[in-house]
PDB file of C-alpha atoms in Angstrom:
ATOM      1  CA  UNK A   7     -33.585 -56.030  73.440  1.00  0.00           C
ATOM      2  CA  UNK A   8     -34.455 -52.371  72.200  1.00  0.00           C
ATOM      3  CA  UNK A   9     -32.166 -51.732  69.334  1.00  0.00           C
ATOM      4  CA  UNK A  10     -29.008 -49.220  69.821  1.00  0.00           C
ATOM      5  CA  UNK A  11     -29.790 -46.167  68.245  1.00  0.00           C
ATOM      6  CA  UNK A  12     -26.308 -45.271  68.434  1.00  0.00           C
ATOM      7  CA  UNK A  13     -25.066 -47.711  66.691  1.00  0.00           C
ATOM      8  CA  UNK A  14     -23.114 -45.670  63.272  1.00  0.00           C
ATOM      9  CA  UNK A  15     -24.277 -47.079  59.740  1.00  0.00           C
ATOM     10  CA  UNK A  16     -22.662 -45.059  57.169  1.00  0.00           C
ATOM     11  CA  UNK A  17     -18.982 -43.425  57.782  1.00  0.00           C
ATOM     12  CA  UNK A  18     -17.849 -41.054  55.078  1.00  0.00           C
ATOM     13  CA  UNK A  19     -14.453 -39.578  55.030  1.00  0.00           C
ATOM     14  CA  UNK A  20     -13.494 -36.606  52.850  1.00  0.00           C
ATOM     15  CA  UNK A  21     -14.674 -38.255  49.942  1.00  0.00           C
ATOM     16  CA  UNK A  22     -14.534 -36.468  46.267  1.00  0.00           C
ATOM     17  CA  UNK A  23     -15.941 -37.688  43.020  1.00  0.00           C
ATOM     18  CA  UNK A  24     -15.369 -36.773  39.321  1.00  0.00           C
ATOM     19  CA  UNK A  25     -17.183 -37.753  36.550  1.00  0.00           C
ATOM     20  CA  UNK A  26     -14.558 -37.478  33.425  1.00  0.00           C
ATOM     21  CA  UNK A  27     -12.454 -35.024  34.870  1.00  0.00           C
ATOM     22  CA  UNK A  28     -14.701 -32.782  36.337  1.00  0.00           C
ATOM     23  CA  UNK A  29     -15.566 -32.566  39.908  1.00  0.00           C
ATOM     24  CA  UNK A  30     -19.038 -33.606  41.053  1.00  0.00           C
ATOM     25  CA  UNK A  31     -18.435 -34.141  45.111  1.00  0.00           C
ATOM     26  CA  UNK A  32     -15.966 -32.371  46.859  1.00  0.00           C
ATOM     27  CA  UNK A  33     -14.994 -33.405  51.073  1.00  0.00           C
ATOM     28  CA  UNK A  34     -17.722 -35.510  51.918  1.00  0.00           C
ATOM     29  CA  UNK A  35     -17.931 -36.276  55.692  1.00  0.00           C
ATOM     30  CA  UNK A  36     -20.884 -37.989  57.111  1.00  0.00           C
ATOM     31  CA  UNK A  37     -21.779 -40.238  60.125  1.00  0.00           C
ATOM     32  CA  UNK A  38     -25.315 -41.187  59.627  1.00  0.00           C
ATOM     33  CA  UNK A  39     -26.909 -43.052  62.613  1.00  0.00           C
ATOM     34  CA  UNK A  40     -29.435 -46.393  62.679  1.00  0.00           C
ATOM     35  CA  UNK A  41     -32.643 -45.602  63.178  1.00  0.00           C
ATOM     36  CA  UNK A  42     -33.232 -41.917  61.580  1.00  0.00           C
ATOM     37  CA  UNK A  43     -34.812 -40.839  58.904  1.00  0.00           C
ATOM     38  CA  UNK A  44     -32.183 -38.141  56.784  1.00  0.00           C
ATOM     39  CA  UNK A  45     -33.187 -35.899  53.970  1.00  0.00           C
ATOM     40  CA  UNK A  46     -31.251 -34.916  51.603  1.00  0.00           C
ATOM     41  CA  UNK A  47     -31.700 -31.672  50.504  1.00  0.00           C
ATOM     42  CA  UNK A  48     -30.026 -28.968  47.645  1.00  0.00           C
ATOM     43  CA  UNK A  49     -30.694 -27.114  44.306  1.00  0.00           C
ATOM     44  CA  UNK A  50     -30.270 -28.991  41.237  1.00  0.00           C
ATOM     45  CA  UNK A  51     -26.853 -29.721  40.453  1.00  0.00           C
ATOM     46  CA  UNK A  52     -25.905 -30.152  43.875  1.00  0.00           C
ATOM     47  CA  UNK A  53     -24.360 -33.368  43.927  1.00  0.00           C
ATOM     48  CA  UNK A  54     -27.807 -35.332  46.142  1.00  0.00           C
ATOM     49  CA  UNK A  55     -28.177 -37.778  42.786  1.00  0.00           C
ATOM     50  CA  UNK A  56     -24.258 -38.392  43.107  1.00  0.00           C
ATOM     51  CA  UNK A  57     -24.135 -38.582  46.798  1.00  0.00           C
ATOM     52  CA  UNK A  58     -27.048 -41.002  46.067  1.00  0.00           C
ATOM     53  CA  UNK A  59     -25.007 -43.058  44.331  1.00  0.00           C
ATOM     54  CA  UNK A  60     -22.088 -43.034  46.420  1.00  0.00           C
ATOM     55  CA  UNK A  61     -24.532 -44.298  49.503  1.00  0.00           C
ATOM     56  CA  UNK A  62     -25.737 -47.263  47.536  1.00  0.00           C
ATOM     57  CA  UNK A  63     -22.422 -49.105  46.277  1.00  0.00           C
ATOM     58  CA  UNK A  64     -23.041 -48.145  42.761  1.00  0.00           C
ATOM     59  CA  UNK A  65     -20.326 -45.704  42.061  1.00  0.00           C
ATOM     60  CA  UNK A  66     -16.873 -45.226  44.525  1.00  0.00           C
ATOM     61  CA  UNK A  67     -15.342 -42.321  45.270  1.00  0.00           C
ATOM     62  CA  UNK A  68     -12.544 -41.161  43.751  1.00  0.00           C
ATOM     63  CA  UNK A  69     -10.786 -40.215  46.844  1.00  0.00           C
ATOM     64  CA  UNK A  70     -11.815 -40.813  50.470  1.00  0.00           C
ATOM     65  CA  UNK A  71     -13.394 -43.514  52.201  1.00  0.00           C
ATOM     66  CA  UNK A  72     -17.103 -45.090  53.029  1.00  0.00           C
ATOM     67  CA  UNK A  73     -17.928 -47.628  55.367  1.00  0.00           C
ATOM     68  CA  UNK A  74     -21.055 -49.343  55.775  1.00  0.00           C
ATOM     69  CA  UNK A  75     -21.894 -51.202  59.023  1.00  0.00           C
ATOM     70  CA  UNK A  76     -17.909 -50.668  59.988  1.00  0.00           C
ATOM     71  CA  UNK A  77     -17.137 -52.330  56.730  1.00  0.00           C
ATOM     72  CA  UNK A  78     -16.391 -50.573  53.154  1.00  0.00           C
ATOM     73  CA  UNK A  79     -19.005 -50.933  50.671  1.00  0.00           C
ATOM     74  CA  UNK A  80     -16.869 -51.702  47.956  1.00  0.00           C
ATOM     75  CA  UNK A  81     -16.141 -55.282  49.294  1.00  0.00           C
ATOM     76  CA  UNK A  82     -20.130 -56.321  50.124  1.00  0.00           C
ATOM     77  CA  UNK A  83     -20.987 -58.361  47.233  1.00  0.00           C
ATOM     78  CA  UNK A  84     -23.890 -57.449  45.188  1.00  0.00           C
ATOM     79  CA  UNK A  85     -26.305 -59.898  46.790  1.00  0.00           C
ATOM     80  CA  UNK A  86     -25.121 -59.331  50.462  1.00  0.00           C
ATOM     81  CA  UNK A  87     -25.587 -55.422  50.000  1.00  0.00           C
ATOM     82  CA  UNK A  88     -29.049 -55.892  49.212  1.00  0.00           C
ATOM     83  CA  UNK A  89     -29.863 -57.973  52.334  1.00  0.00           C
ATOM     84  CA  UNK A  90     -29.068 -54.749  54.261  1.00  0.00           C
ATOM     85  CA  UNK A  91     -29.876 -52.097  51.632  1.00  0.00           C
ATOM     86  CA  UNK A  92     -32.505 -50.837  49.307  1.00  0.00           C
ATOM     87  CA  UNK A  93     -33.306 -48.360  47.051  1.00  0.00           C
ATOM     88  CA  UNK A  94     -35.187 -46.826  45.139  1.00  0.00           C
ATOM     89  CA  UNK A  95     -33.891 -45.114  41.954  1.00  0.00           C
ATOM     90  CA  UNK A  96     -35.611 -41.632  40.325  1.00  0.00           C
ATOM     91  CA  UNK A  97     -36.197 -43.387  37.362  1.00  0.00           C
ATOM     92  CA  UNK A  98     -37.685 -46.506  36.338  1.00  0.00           C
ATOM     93  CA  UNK A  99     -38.093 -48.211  32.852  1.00  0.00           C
ATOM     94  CA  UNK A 100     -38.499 -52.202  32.403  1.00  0.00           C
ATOM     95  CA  UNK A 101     -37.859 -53.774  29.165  1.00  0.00           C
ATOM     96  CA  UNK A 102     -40.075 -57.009  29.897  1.00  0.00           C
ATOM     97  CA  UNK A 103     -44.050 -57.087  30.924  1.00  0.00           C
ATOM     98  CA  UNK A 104     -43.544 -58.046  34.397  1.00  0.00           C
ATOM     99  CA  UNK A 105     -46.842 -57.355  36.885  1.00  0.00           C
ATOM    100  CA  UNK A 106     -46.466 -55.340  39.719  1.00  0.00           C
ATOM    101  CA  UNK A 107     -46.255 -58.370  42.222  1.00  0.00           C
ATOM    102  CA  UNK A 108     -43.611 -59.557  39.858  1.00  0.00           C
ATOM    103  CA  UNK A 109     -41.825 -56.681  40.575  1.00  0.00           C
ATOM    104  CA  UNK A 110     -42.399 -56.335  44.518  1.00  0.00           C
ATOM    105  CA  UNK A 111     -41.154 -60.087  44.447  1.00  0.00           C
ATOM    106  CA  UNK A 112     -38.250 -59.061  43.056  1.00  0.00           C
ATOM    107  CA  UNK A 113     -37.386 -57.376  46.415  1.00  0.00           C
ATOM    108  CA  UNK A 114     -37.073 -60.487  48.216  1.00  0.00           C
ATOM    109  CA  UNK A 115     -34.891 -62.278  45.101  1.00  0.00           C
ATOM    110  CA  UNK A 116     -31.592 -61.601  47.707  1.00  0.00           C
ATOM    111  CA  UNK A 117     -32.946 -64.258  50.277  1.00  0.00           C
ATOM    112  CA  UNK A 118     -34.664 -66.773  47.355  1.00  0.00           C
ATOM    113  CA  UNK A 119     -31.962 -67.027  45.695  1.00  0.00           C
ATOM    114  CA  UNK A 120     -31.891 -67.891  41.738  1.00  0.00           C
ATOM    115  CA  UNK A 121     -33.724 -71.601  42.271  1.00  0.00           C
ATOM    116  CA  UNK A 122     -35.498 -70.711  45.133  1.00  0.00           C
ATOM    117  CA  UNK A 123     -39.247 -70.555  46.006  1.00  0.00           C
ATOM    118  CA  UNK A 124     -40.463 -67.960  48.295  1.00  0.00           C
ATOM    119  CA  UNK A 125     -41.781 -68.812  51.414  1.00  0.00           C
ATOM    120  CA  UNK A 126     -45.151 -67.712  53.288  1.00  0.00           C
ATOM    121  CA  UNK A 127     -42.603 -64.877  55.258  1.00  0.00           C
ATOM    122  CA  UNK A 128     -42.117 -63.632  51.459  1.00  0.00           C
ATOM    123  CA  UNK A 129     -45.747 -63.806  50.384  1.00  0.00           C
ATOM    124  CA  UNK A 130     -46.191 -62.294  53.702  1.00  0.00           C
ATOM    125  CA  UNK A 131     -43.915 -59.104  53.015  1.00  0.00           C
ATOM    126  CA  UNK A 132     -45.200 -58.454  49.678  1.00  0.00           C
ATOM    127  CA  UNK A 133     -49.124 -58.428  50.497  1.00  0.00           C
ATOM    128  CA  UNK A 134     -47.929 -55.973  53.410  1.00  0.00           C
ATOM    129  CA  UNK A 135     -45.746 -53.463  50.995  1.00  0.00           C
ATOM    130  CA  UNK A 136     -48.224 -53.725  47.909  1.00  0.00           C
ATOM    131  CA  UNK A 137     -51.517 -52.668  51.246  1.00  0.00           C
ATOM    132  CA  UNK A 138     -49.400 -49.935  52.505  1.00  0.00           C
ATOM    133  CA  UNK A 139     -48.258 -48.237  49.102  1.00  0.00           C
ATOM    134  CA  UNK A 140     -52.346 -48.524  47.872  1.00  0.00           C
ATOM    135  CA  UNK A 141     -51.330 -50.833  45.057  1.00  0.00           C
ATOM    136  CA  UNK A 142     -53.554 -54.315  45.740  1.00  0.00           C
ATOM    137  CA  UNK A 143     -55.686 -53.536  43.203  1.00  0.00           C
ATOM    138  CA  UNK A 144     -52.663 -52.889  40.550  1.00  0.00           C
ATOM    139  CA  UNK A 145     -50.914 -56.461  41.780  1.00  0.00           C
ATOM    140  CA  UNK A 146     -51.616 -58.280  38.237  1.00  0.00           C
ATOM    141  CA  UNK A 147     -51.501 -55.084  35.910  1.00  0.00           C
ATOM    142  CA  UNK A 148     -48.238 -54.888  33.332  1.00  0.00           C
ATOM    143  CA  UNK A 149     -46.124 -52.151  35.186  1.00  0.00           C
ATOM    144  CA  UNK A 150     -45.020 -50.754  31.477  1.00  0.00           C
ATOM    145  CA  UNK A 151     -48.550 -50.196  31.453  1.00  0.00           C
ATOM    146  CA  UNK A 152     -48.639 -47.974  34.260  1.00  0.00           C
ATOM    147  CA  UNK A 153     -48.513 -44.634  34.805  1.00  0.00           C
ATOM    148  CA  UNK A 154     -45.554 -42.851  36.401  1.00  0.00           C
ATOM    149  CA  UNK A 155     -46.638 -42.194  39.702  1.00  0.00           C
ATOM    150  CA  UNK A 156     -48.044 -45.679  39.705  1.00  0.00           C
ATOM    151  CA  UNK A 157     -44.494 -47.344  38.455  1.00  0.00           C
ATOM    152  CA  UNK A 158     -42.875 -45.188  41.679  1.00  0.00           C
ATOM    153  CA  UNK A 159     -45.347 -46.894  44.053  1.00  0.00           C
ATOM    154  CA  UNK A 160     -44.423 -50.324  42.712  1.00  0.00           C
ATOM    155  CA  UNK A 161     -40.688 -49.123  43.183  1.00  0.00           C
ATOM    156  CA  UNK A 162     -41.426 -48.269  47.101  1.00  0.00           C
ATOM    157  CA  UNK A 163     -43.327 -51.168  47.599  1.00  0.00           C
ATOM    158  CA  UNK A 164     -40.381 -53.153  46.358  1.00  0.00           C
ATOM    159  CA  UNK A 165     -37.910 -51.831  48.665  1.00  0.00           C
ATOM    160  CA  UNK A 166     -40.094 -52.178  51.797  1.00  0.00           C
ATOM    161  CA  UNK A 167     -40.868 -55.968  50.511  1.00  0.00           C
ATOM    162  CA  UNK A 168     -37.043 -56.203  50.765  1.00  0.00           C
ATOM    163  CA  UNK A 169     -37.074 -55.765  54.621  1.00  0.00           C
ATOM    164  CA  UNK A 170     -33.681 -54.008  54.451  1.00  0.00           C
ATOM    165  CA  UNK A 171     -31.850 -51.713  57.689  1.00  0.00           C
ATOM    166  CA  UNK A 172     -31.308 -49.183  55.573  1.00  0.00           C
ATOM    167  CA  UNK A 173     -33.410 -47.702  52.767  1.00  0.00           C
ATOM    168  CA  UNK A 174     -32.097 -45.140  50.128  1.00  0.00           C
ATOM    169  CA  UNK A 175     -34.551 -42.996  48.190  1.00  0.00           C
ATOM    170  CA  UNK A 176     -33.906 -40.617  45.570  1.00  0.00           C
ATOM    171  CA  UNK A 177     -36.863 -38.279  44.485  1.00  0.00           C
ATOM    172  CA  UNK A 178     -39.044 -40.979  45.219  1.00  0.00           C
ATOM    173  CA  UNK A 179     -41.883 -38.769  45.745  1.00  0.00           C
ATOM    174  CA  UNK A 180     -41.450 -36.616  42.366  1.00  0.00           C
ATOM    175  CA  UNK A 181     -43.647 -37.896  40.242  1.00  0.00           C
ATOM    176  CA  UNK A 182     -46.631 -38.702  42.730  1.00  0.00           C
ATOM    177  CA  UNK A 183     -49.602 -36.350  43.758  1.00  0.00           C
ATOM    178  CA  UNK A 184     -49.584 -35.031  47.412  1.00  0.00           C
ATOM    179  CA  UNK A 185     -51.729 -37.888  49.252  1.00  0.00           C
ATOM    180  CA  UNK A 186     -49.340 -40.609  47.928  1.00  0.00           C
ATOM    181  CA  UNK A 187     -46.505 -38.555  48.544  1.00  0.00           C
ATOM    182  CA  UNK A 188     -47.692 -38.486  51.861  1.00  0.00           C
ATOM    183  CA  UNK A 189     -48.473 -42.199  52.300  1.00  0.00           C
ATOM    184  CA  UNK A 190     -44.860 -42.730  51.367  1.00  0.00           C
ATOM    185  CA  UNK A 191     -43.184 -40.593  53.854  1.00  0.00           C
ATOM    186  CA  UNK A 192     -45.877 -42.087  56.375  1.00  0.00           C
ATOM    187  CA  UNK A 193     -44.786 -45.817  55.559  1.00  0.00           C
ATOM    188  CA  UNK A 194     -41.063 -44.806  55.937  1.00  0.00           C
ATOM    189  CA  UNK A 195     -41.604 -43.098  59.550  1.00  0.00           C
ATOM    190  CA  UNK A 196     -43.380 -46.023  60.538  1.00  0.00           C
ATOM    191  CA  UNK A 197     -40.880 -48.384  59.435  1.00  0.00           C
ATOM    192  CA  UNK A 198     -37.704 -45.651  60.982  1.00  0.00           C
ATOM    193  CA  UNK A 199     -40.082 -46.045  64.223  1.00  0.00           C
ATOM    194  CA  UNK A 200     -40.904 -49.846  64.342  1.00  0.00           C
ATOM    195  CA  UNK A 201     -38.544 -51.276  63.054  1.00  0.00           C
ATOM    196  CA  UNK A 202     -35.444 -48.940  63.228  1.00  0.00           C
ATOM    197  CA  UNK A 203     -35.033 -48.377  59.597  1.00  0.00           C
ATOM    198  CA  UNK A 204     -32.345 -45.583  58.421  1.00  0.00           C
ATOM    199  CA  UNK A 205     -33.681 -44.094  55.193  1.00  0.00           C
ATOM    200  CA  UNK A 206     -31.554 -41.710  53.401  1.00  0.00           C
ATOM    201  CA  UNK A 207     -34.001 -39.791  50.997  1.00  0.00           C
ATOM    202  CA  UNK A 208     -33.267 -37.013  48.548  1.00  0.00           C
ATOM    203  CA  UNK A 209     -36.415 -35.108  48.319  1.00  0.00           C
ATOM    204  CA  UNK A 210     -37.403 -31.991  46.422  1.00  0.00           C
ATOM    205  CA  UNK A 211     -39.951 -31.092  48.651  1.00  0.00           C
ATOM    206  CA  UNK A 212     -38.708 -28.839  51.598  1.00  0.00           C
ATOM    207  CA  UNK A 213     -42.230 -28.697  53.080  1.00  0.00           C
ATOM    208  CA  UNK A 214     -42.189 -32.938  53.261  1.00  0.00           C
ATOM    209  CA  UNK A 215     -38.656 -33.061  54.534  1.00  0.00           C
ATOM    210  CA  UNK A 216     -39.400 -30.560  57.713  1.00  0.00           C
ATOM    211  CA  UNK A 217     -42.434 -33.151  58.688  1.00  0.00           C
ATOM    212  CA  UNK A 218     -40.943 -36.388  58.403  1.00  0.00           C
ATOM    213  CA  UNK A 219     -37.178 -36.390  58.790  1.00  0.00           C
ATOM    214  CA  UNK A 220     -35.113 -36.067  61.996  1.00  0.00           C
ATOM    215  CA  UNK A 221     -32.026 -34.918  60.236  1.00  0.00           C
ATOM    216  CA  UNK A 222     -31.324 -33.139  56.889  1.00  0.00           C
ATOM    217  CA  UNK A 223     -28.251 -32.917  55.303  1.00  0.00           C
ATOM    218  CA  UNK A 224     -27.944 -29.830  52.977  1.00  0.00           C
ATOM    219  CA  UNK A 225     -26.310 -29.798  50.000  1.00  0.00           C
ATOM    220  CA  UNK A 226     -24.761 -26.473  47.867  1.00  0.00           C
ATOM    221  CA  UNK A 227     -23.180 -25.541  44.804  1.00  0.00           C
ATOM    222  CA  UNK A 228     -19.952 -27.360  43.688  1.00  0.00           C
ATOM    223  CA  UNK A 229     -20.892 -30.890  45.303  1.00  0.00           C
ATOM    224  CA  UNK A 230     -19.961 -29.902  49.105  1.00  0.00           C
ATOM    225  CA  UNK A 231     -22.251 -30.166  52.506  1.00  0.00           C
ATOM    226  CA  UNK A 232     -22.999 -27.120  53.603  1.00  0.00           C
ATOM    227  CA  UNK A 233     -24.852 -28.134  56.959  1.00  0.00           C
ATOM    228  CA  UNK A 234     -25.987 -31.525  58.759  1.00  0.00           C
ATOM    229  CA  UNK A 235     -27.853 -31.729  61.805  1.00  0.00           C
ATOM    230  CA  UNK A 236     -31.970 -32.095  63.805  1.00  0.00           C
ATOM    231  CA  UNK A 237     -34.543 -30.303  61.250  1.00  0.00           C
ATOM    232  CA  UNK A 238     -35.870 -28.197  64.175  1.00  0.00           C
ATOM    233  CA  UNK A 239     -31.927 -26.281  64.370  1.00  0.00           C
ATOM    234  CA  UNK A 240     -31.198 -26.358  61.113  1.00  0.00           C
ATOM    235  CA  UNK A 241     -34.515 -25.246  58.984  1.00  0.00           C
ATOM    236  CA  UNK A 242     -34.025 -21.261  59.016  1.00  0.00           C
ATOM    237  CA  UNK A 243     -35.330 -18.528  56.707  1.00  0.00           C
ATOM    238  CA  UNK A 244     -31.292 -17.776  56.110  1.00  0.00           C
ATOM    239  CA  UNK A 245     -30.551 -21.274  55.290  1.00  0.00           C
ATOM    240  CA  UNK A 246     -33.716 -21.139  52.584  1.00  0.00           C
ATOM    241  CA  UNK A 247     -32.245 -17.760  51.693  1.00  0.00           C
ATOM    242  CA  UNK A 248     -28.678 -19.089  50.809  1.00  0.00           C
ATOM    243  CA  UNK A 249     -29.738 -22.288  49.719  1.00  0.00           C
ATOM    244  CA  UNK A 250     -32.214 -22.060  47.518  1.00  0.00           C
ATOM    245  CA  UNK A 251     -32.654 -18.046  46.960  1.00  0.00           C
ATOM    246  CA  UNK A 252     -36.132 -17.573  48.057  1.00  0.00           C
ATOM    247  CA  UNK A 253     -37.849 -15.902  51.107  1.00  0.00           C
ATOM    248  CA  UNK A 254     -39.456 -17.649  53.566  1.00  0.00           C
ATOM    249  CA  UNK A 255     -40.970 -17.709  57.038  1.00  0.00           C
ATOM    250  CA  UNK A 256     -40.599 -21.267  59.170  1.00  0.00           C
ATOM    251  CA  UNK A 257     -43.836 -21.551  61.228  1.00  0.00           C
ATOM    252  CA  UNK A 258     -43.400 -23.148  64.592  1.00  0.00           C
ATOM    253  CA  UNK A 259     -46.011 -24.718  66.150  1.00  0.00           C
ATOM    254  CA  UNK A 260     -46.028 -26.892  69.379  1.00  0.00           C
ATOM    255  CA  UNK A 261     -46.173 -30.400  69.188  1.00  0.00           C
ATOM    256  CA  UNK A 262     -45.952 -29.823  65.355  1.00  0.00           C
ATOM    257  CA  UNK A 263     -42.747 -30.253  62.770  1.00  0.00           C
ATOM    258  CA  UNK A 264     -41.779 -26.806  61.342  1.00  0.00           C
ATOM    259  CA  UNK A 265     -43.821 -25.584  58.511  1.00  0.00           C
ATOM    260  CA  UNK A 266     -42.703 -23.619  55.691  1.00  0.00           C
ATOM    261  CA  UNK A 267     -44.508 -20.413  54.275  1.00  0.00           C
ATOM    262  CA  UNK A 268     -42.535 -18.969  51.360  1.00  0.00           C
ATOM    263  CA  UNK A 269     -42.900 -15.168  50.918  1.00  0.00           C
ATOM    264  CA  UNK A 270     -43.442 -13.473  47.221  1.00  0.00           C
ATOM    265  CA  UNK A 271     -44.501 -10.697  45.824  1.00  0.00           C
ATOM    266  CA  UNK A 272     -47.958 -10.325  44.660  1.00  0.00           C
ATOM    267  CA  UNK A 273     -48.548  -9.238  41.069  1.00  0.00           C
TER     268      UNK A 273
END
């Protein structure tokens, strides 16, 4: 049975947050669908990191509501959540030399259990996430030992070895070079394709976003959405100009995504 791409994941209801008093997000609504890939896009300071946050169960809002799969987040437990959800963080530091297939096993640690062995499914999963992110060769390397592009590969790999509906990224792609970058955004169309993924992913790169997402959600000063809807309507030169505060041209091509070509003066 095809899935229903109707079917609403993520309901948020004029939800604020503070962080010690001060206001961070400010009237969040949202109805984010299964089976799309979102980006989430905004200058620094926006509020993505915080909306981030909000998305994944680790911080509540301070007014408002969000439900997850018609249920609120804050009563999934900890393991249950990450049956359903992943994510990768913008960060990443380890304490303990763990390999990198230590790592990507870690992903499947929700369905093992703490006394539990994995399975040839799990083996399965990981070979698949450690091929598609490039990292076979790094599978018995220390990850502390790693560089940082490398470490947010592992990450990636992790969360796609979890087999999750939904995937949350944040600046996953930051610290890589363009090719892996790419590869990324690749493995998470494939996966919002196949097998009806909904990844939420705050990216820095506008250029990225246009080619791979169906929706972006834009973020502005003071922590509030300033527009959500299909890349195609929403990706203007005013929106870039208001935004972000540069000039730019969006190059439409047929049977293309939009393509960005920023305008400056030459020196």
């Amino acid at each position: 049975m095809a899935a229903d791409l109707s079917t609403t994941i993520y309901t948020l209801d004029g939800c604020d947050f503070s962080y010690r008093g001060t206001p961070c997000l400010s009237d969040i609504t949202l109805s984010l669908k299964k089976g799309r890939m979102y980006g989430l896009i905004g200058p620094n300071g926006s509020g993505k990191t915080t909306l981030i946050n909000l998305l994944t169960g680790s911080t509540h809002p301070t007014s408002g509501t969000i439900l997850f799969k018609d249920r609120p987040i804050h009563t999934y437990t900890k393991p249950d959540l990450a049956k359903v959800l992943s994510f990768v963080p913008q960060t990443f530091s380890m304490d303990f030399d763990y390999t990198v297939s230590e790592v990507v096993m870690m992903g499947r640690h929700p369905y093992i259990g703490r006394f539990g062995s994995p399975c040839t499914r799990d083996y399965e999963l990981i070979e698949s996430a450690l091929t598609i992110l490039d990292i076979q060769h790094l599978k018995d390397r220390y990850v502390t030992r790693l560089s940082g592009g490398e470490r947010q590969r592992v990450l990636v790999a992790r969360a796609l070895a979890q087999d999750t509906e939904v995937m949350v990224l944040d600046e996953a792609t930051a610290s890589l070079d363009v090719r892996h970058s790419i590869d990324i955004m690749k493995a998470l169309r494939a996966k919002v394709i196949d097998a009806k993924l909904t990844a939420i992913a705050a990216i820095h790169d506008l250029d990225l976003a246009a080619s791979f997402c169906d929706e972006l959600i834009v973020m502005h000063q003071g922590g509030r959405i300033h527009s959500a809807g299909d890349v195609s309507e929403l990706l203007t030169p005013k929106l870039l100009k208001n935004i972000f505060g540069v000039e730019a041209t969006i190059l439409h091509v047929p049977d293309e995504t939009p393509h960005i070509h920023y305008r400056y003066n030459h020196v």
